[in-house]
PDB file of C-alpha atoms in Angstrom:
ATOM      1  CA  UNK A  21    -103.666 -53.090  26.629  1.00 90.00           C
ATOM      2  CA  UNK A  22    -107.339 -53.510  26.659  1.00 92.00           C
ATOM      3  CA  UNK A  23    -108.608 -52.098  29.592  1.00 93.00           C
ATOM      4  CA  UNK A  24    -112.081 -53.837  30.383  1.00 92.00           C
ATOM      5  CA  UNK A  25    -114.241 -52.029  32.692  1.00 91.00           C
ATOM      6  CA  UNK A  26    -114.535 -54.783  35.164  1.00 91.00           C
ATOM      7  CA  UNK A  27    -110.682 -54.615  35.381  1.00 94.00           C
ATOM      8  CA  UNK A  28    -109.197 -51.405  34.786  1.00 94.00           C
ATOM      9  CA  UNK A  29    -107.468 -49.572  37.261  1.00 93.00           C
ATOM     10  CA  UNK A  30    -106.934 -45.600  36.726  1.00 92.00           C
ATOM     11  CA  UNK A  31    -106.434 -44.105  40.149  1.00 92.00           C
ATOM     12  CA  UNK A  32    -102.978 -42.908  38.832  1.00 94.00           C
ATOM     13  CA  UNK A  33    -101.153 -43.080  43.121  1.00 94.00           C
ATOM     14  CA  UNK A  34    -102.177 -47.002  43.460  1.00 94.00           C
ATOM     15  CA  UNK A  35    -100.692 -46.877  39.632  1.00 96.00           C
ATOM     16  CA  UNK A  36     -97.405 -45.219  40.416  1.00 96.00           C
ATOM     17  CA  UNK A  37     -97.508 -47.899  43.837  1.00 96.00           C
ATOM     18  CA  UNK A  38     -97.542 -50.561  41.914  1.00 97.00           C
ATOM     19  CA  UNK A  39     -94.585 -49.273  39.464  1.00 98.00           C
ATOM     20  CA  UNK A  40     -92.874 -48.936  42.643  1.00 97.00           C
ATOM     21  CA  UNK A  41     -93.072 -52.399  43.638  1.00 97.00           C
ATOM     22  CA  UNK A  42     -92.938 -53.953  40.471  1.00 97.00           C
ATOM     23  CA  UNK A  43     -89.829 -51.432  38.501  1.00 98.00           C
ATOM     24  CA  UNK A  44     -88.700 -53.993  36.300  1.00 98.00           C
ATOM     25  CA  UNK A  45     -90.267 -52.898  33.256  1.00 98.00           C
ATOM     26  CA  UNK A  46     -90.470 -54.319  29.339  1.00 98.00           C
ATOM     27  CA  UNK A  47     -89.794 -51.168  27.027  1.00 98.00           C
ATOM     28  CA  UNK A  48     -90.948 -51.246  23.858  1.00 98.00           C
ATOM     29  CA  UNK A  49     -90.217 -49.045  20.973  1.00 98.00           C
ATOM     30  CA  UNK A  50     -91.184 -49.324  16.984  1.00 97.00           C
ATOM     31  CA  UNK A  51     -88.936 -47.668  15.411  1.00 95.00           C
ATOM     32  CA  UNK A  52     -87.748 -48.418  11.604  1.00 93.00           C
ATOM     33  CA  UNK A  53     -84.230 -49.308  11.036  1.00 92.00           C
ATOM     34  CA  UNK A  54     -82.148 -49.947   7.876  1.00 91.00           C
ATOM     35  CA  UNK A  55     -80.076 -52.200  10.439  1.00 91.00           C
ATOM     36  CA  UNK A  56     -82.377 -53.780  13.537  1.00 96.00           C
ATOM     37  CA  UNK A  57     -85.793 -54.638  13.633  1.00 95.00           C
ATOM     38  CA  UNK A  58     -88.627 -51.996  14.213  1.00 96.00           C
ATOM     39  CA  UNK A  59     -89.880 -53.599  16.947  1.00 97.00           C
ATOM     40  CA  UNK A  60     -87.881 -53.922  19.873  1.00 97.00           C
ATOM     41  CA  UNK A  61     -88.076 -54.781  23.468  1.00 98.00           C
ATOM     42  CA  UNK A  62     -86.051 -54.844  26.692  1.00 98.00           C
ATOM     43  CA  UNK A  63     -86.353 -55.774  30.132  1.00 98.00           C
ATOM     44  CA  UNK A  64     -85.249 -52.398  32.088  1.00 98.00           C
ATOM     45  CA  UNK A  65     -85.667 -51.805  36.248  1.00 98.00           C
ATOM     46  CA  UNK A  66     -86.953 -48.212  36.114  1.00 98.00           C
ATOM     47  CA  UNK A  67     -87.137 -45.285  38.880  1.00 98.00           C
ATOM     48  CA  UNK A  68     -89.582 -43.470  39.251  1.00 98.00           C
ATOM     49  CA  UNK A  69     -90.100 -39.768  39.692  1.00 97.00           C
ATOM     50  CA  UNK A  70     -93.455 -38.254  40.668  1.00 95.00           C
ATOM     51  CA  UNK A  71     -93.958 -34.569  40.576  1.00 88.00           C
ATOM     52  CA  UNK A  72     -97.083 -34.841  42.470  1.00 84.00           C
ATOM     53  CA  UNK A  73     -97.990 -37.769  43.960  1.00 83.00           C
ATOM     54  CA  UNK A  74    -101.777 -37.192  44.819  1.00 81.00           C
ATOM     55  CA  UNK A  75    -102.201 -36.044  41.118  1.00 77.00           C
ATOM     56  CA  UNK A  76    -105.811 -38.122  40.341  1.00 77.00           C
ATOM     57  CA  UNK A  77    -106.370 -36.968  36.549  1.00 82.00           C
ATOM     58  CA  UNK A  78    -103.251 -36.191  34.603  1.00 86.00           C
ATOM     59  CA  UNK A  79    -100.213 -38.006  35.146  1.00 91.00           C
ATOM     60  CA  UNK A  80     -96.565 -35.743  35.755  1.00 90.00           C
ATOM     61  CA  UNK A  81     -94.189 -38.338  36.403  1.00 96.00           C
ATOM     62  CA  UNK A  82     -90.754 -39.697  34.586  1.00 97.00           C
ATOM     63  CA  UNK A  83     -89.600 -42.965  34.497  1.00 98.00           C
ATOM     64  CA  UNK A  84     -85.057 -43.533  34.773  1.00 98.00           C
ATOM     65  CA  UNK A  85     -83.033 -46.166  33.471  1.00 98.00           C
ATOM     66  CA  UNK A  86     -80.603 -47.630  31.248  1.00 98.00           C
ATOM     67  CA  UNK A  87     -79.723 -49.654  28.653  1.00 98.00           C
ATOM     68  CA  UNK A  88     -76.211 -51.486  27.341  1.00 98.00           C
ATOM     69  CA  UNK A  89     -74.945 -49.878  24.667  1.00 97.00           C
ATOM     70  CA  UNK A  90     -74.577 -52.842  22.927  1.00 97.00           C
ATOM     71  CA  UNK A  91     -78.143 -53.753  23.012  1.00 98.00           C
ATOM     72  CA  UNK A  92     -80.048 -53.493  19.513  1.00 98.00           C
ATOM     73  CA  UNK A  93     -82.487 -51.450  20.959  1.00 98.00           C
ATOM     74  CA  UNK A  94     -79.882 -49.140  22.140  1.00 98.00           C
ATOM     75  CA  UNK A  95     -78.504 -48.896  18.303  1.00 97.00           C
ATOM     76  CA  UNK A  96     -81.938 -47.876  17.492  1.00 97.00           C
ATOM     77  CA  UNK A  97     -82.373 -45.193  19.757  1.00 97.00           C
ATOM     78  CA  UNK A  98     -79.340 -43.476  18.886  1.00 96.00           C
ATOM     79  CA  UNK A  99     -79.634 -43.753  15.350  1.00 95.00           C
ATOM     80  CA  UNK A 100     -83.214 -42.200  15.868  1.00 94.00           C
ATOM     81  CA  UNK A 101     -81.861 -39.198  17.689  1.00 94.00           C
ATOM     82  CA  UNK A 102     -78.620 -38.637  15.676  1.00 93.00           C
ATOM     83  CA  UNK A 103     -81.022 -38.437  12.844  1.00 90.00           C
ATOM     84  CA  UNK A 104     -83.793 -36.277  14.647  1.00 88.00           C
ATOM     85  CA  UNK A 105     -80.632 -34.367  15.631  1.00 91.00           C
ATOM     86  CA  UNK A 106     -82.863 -34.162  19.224  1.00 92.00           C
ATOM     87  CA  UNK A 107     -82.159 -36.427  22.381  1.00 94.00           C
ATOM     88  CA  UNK A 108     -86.087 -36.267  22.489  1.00 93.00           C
ATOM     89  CA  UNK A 109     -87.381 -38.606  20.387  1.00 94.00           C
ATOM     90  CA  UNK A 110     -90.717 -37.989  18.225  1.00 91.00           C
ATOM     91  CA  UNK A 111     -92.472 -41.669  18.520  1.00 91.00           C
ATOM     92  CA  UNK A 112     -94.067 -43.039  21.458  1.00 95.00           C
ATOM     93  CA  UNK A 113     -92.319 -45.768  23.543  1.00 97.00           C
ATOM     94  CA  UNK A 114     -94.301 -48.219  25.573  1.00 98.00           C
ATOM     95  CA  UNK A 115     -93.477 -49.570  29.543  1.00 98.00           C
ATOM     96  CA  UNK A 116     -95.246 -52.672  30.601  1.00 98.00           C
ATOM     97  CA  UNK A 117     -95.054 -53.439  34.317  1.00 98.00           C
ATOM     98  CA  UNK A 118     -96.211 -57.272  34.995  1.00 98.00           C
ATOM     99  CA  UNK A 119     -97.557 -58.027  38.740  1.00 97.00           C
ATOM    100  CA  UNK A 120     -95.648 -61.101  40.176  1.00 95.00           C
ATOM    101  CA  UNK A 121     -98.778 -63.287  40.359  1.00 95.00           C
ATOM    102  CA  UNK A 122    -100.578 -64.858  37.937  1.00 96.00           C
ATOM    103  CA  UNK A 123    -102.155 -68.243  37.130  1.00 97.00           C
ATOM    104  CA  UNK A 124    -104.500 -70.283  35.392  1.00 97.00           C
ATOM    105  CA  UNK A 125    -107.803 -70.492  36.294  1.00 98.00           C
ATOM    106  CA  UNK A 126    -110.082 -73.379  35.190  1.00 97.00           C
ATOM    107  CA  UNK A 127    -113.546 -73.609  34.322  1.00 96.00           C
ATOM    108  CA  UNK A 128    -113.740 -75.640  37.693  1.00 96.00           C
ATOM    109  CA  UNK A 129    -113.598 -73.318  40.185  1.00 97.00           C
ATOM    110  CA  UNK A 130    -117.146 -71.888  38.579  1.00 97.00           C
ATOM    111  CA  UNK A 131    -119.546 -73.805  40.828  1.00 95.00           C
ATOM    112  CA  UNK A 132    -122.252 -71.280  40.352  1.00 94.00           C
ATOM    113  CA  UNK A 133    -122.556 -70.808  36.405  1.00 93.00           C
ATOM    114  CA  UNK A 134    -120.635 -74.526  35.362  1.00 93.00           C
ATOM    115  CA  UNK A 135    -123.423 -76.587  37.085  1.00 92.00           C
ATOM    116  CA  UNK A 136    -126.384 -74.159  36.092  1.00 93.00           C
ATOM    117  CA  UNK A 137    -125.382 -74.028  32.093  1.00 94.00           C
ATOM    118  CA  UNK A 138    -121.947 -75.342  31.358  1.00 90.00           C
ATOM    119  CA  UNK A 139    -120.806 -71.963  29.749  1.00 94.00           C
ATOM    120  CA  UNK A 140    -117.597 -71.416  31.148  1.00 92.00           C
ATOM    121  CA  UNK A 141    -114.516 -71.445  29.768  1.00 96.00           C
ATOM    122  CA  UNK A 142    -110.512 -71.288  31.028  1.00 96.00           C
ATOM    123  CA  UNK A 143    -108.646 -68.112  31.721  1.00 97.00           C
ATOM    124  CA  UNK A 144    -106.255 -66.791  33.174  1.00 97.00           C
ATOM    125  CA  UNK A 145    -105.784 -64.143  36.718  1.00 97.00           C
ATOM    126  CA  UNK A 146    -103.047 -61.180  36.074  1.00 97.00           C
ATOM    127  CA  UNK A 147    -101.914 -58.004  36.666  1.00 97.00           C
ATOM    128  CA  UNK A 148    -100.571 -54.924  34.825  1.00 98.00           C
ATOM    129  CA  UNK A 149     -99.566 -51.426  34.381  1.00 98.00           C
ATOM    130  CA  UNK A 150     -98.791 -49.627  31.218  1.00 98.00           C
ATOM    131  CA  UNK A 151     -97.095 -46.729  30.366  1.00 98.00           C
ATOM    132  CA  UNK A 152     -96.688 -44.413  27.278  1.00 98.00           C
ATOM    133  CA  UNK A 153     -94.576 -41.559  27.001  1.00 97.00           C
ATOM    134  CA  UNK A 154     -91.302 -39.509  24.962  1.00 97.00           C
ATOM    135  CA  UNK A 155     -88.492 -40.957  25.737  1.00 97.00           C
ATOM    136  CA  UNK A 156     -84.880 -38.176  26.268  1.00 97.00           C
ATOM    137  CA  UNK A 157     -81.590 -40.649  25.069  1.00 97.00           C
ATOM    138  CA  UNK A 158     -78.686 -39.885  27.142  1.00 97.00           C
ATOM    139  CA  UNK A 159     -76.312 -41.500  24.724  1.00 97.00           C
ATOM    140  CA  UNK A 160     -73.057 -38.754  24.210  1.00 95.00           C
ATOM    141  CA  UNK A 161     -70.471 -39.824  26.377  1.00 93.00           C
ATOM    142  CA  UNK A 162     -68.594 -36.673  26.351  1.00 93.00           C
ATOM    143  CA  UNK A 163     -71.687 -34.637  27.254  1.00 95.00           C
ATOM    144  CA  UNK A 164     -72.031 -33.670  30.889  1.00 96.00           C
ATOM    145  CA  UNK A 165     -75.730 -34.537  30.828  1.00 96.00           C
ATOM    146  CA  UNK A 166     -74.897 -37.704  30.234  1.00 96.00           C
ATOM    147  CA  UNK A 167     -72.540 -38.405  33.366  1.00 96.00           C
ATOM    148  CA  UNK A 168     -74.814 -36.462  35.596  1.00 97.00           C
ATOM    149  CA  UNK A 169     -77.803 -38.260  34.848  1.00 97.00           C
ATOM    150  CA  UNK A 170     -76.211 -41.713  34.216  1.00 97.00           C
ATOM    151  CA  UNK A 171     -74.839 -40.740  37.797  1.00 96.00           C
ATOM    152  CA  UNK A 172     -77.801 -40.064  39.170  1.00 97.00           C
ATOM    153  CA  UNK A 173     -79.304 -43.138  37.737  1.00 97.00           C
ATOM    154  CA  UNK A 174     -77.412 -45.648  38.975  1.00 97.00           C
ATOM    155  CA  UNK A 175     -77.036 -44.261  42.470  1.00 97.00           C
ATOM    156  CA  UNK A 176     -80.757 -44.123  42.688  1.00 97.00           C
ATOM    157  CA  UNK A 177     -81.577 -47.577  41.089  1.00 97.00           C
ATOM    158  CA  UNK A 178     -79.239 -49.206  43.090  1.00 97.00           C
ATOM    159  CA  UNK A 179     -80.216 -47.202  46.721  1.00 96.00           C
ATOM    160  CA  UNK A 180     -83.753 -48.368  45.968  1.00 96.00           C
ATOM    161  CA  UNK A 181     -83.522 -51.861  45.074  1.00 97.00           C
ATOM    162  CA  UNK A 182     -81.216 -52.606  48.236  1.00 97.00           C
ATOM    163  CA  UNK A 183     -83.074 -50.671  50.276  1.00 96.00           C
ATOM    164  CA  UNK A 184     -86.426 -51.826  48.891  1.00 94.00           C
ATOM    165  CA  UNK A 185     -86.049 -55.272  47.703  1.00 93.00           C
ATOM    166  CA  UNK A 186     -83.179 -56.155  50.369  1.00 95.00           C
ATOM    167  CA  UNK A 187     -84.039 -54.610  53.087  1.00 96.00           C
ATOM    168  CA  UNK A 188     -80.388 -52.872  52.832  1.00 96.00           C
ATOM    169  CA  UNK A 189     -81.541 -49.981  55.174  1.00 94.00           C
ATOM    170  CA  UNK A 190     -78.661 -49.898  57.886  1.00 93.00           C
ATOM    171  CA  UNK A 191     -81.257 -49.160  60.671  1.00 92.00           C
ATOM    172  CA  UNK A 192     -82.459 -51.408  62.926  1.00 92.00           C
ATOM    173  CA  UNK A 193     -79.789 -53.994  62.588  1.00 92.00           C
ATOM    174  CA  UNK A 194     -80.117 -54.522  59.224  1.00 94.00           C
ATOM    175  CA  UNK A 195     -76.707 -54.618  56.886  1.00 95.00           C
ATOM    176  CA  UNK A 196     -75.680 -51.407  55.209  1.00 95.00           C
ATOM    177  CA  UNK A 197     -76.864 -51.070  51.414  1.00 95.00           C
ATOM    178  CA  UNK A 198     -74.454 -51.619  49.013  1.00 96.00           C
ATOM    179  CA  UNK A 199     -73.565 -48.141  47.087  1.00 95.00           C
ATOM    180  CA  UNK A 200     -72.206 -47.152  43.499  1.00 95.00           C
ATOM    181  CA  UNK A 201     -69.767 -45.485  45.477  1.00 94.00           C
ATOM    182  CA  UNK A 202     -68.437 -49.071  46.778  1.00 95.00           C
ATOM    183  CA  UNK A 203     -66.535 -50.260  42.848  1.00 95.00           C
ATOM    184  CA  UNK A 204     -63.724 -48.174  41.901  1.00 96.00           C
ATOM    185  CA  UNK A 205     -64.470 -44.748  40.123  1.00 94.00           C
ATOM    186  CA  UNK A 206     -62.560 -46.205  37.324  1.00 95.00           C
ATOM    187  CA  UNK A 207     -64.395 -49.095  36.537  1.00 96.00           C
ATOM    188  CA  UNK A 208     -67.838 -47.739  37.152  1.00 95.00           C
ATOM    189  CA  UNK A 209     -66.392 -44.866  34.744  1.00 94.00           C
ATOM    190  CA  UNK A 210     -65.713 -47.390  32.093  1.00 95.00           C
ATOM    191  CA  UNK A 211     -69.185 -48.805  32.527  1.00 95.00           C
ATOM    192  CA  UNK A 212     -70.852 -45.513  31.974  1.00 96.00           C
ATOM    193  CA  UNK A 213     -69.535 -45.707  28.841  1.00 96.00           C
ATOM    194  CA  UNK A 214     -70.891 -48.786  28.320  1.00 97.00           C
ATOM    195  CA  UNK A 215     -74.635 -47.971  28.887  1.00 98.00           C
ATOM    196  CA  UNK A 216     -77.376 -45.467  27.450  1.00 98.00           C
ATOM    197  CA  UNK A 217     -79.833 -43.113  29.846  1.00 98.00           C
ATOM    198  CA  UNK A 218     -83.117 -43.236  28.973  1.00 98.00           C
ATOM    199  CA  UNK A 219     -85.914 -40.822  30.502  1.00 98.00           C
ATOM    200  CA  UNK A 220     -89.470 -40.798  30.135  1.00 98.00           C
ATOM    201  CA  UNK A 221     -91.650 -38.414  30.581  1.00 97.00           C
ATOM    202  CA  UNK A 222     -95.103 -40.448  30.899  1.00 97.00           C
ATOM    203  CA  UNK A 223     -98.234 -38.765  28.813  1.00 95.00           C
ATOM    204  CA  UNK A 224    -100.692 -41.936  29.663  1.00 95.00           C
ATOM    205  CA  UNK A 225    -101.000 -44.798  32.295  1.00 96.00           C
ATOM    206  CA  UNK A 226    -103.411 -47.082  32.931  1.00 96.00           C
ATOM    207  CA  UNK A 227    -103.702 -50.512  34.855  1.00 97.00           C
ATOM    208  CA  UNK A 228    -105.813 -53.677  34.623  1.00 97.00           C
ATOM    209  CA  UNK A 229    -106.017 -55.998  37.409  1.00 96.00           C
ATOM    210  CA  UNK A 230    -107.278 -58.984  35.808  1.00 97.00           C
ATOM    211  CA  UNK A 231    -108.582 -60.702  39.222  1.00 96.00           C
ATOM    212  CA  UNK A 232    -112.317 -62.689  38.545  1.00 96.00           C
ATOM    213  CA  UNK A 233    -113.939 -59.443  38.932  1.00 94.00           C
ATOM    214  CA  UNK A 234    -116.337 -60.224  36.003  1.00 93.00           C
ATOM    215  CA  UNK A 235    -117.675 -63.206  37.297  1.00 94.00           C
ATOM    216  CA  UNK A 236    -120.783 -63.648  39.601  1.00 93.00           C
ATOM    217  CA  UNK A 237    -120.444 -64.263  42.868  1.00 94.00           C
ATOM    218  CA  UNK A 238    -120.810 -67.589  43.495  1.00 95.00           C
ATOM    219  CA  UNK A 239    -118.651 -68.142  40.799  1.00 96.00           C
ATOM    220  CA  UNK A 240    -115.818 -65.547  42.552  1.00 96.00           C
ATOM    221  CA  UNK A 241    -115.823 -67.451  45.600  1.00 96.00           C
ATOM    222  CA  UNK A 242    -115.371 -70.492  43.601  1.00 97.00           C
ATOM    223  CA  UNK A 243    -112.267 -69.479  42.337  1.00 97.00           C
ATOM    224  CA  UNK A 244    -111.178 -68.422  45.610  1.00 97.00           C
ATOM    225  CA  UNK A 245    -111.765 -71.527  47.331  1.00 97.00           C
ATOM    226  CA  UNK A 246    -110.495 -73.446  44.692  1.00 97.00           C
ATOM    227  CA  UNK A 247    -106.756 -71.538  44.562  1.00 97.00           C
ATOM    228  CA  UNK A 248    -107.010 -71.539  48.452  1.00 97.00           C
ATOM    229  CA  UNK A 249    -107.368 -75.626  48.550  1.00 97.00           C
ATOM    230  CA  UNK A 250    -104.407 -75.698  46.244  1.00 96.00           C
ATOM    231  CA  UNK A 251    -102.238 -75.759  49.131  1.00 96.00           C
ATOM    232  CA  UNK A 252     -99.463 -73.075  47.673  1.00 96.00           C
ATOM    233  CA  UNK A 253     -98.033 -70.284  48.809  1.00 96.00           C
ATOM    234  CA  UNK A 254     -99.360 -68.762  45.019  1.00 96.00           C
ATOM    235  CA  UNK A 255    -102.280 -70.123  45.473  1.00 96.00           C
ATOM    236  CA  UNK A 256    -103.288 -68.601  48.533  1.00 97.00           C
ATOM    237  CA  UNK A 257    -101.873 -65.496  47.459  1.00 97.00           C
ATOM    238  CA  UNK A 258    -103.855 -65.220  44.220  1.00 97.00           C
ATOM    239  CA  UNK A 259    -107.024 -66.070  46.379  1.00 97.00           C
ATOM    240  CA  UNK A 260    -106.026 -62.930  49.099  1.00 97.00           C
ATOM    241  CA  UNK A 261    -105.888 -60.399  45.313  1.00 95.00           C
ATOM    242  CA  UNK A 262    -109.219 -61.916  44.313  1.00 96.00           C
ATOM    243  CA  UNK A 263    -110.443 -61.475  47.255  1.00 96.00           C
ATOM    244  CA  UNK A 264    -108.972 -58.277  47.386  1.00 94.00           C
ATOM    245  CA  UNK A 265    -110.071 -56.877  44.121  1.00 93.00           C
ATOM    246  CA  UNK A 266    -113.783 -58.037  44.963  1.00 91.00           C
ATOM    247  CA  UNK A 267    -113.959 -55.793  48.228  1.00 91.00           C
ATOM    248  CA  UNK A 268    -112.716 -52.717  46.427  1.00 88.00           C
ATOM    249  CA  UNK A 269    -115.088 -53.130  43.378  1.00 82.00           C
ATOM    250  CA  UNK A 270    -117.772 -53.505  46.003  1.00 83.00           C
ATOM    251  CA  UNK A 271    -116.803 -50.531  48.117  1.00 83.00           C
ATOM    252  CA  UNK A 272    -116.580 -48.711  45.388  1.00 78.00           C
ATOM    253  CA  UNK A 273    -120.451 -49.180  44.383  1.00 77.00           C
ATOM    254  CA  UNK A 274    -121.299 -47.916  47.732  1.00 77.00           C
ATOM    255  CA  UNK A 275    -119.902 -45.001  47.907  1.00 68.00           C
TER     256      UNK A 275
END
């Protein structure tokens, strides 16, 4: 991901924040295969583990999920590790984490430079995090690693998106989360067997909030105004993270 300066984001906590409230994830993995493609990529909600979570330099986190075992990228993986004879695997896989907002943003919200010159052009307002890292297949079924951290997995994915996305808490009046522990050992048993575990241990992150920050000023509040007189909920909400963005890249110059 090309990380202009104008929108890259490095401070690795507001990275893992964002993972956190964005976990559904696209892995991607190149990896040749006499069978699939090399190039393969799934959509995969993660959890995230953070050793130290005021770490500011080096990242020391793991990412947790799954995949069907059915999936081509699954067949991949294992045939990589039954070959490597390691669950580790030796090449790189890549995690992209998409914001949800983004839009279009045309040349006519640039009431500073479009008038002046007439050098503007479209583009287009984003947000992203990317990962990198070794990824451990948990792909034996008769393995007790696999059970414990399928197990483990699941419990945790599913405790954090109904707490976290639901509001599943049980406090305060709210409904009781819904819990692995809820379907029939059995069946979720049978599952299991149906899925992959796949860990990453994360060697590089990096972020780019793509948010007008480039742009001169009257220009920036252009495109602010003009999202805002949209008259959509996305609208206004891409003008607040413009907004946003421009107060922390100014902050930041005076400290």
């Amino acid at each position: 991901m090309y990380l202009r300066a104008a929108h890259a984001e490095l401070h690795i906590p507001s990275l893992y924040a964002f993972i956190r409230q964005n976990p559904l994830g696209i892995l991607t993995t190149a990896i040749p295969s006499q069978n699939h493609n090399t190039i393969q990529s799934s959509h995969i909600p993660w959890v995230l583990d953070v050793l130290d979570e005021n770490e500011t330099s080096t990242p020391t986190a793991k990412l947790r999920g799954h995949l069907a075992r059915a999936n081509p990228q699954s067949k991949v993986l294992i045939e990589a590790a039954t070959q490597a004879g390691t669950d580790r695997l030796e090449e790189d896989v890549m995690i992209l984490f998409n914001g949800p907002l983004h839009h279009y943003v045309t040349p006519k919200f640039y009431v500073e430079t479009k008038p002046n010159t007439g050098k503007v052009v479209p583009t287009w307002n984003y947000s992203a995090v990317q990962v990198y890292g070794k990824a451990t297949i948990f792909f034996n079924t008769s393995a007790p690693s696999t059970n414990a951290f399928l197990s483990k997995a699941l419990d945790d994915l599913s405790q954090q998106s109904e707490e976290g996305i639901f509001g599943y808490t049980g406090k305060g009046g709210a409904p009781k989360a819904w819990s692995v522990n809820d379907s029939p050992e059995s069946y979720i048993g049978l599952l299991k067997k149906a899925i992959i575990g796949i860990e990453i241990e994360i060697r590089e992150i990096g972020g780019k909030f793509k948010m007008s920050q480039e742009l001169k000023d009257g220009d920036r509040e252009g495109v602010i105004e003009g999202f805002k007189k949209l008259g959509t909920e996305e609208g206004a909400e891409i003008a607040s993270l413009v907004r946003e963005r421009d107060d922390m890249v100014k902050s930041a110059k005076k400290a």
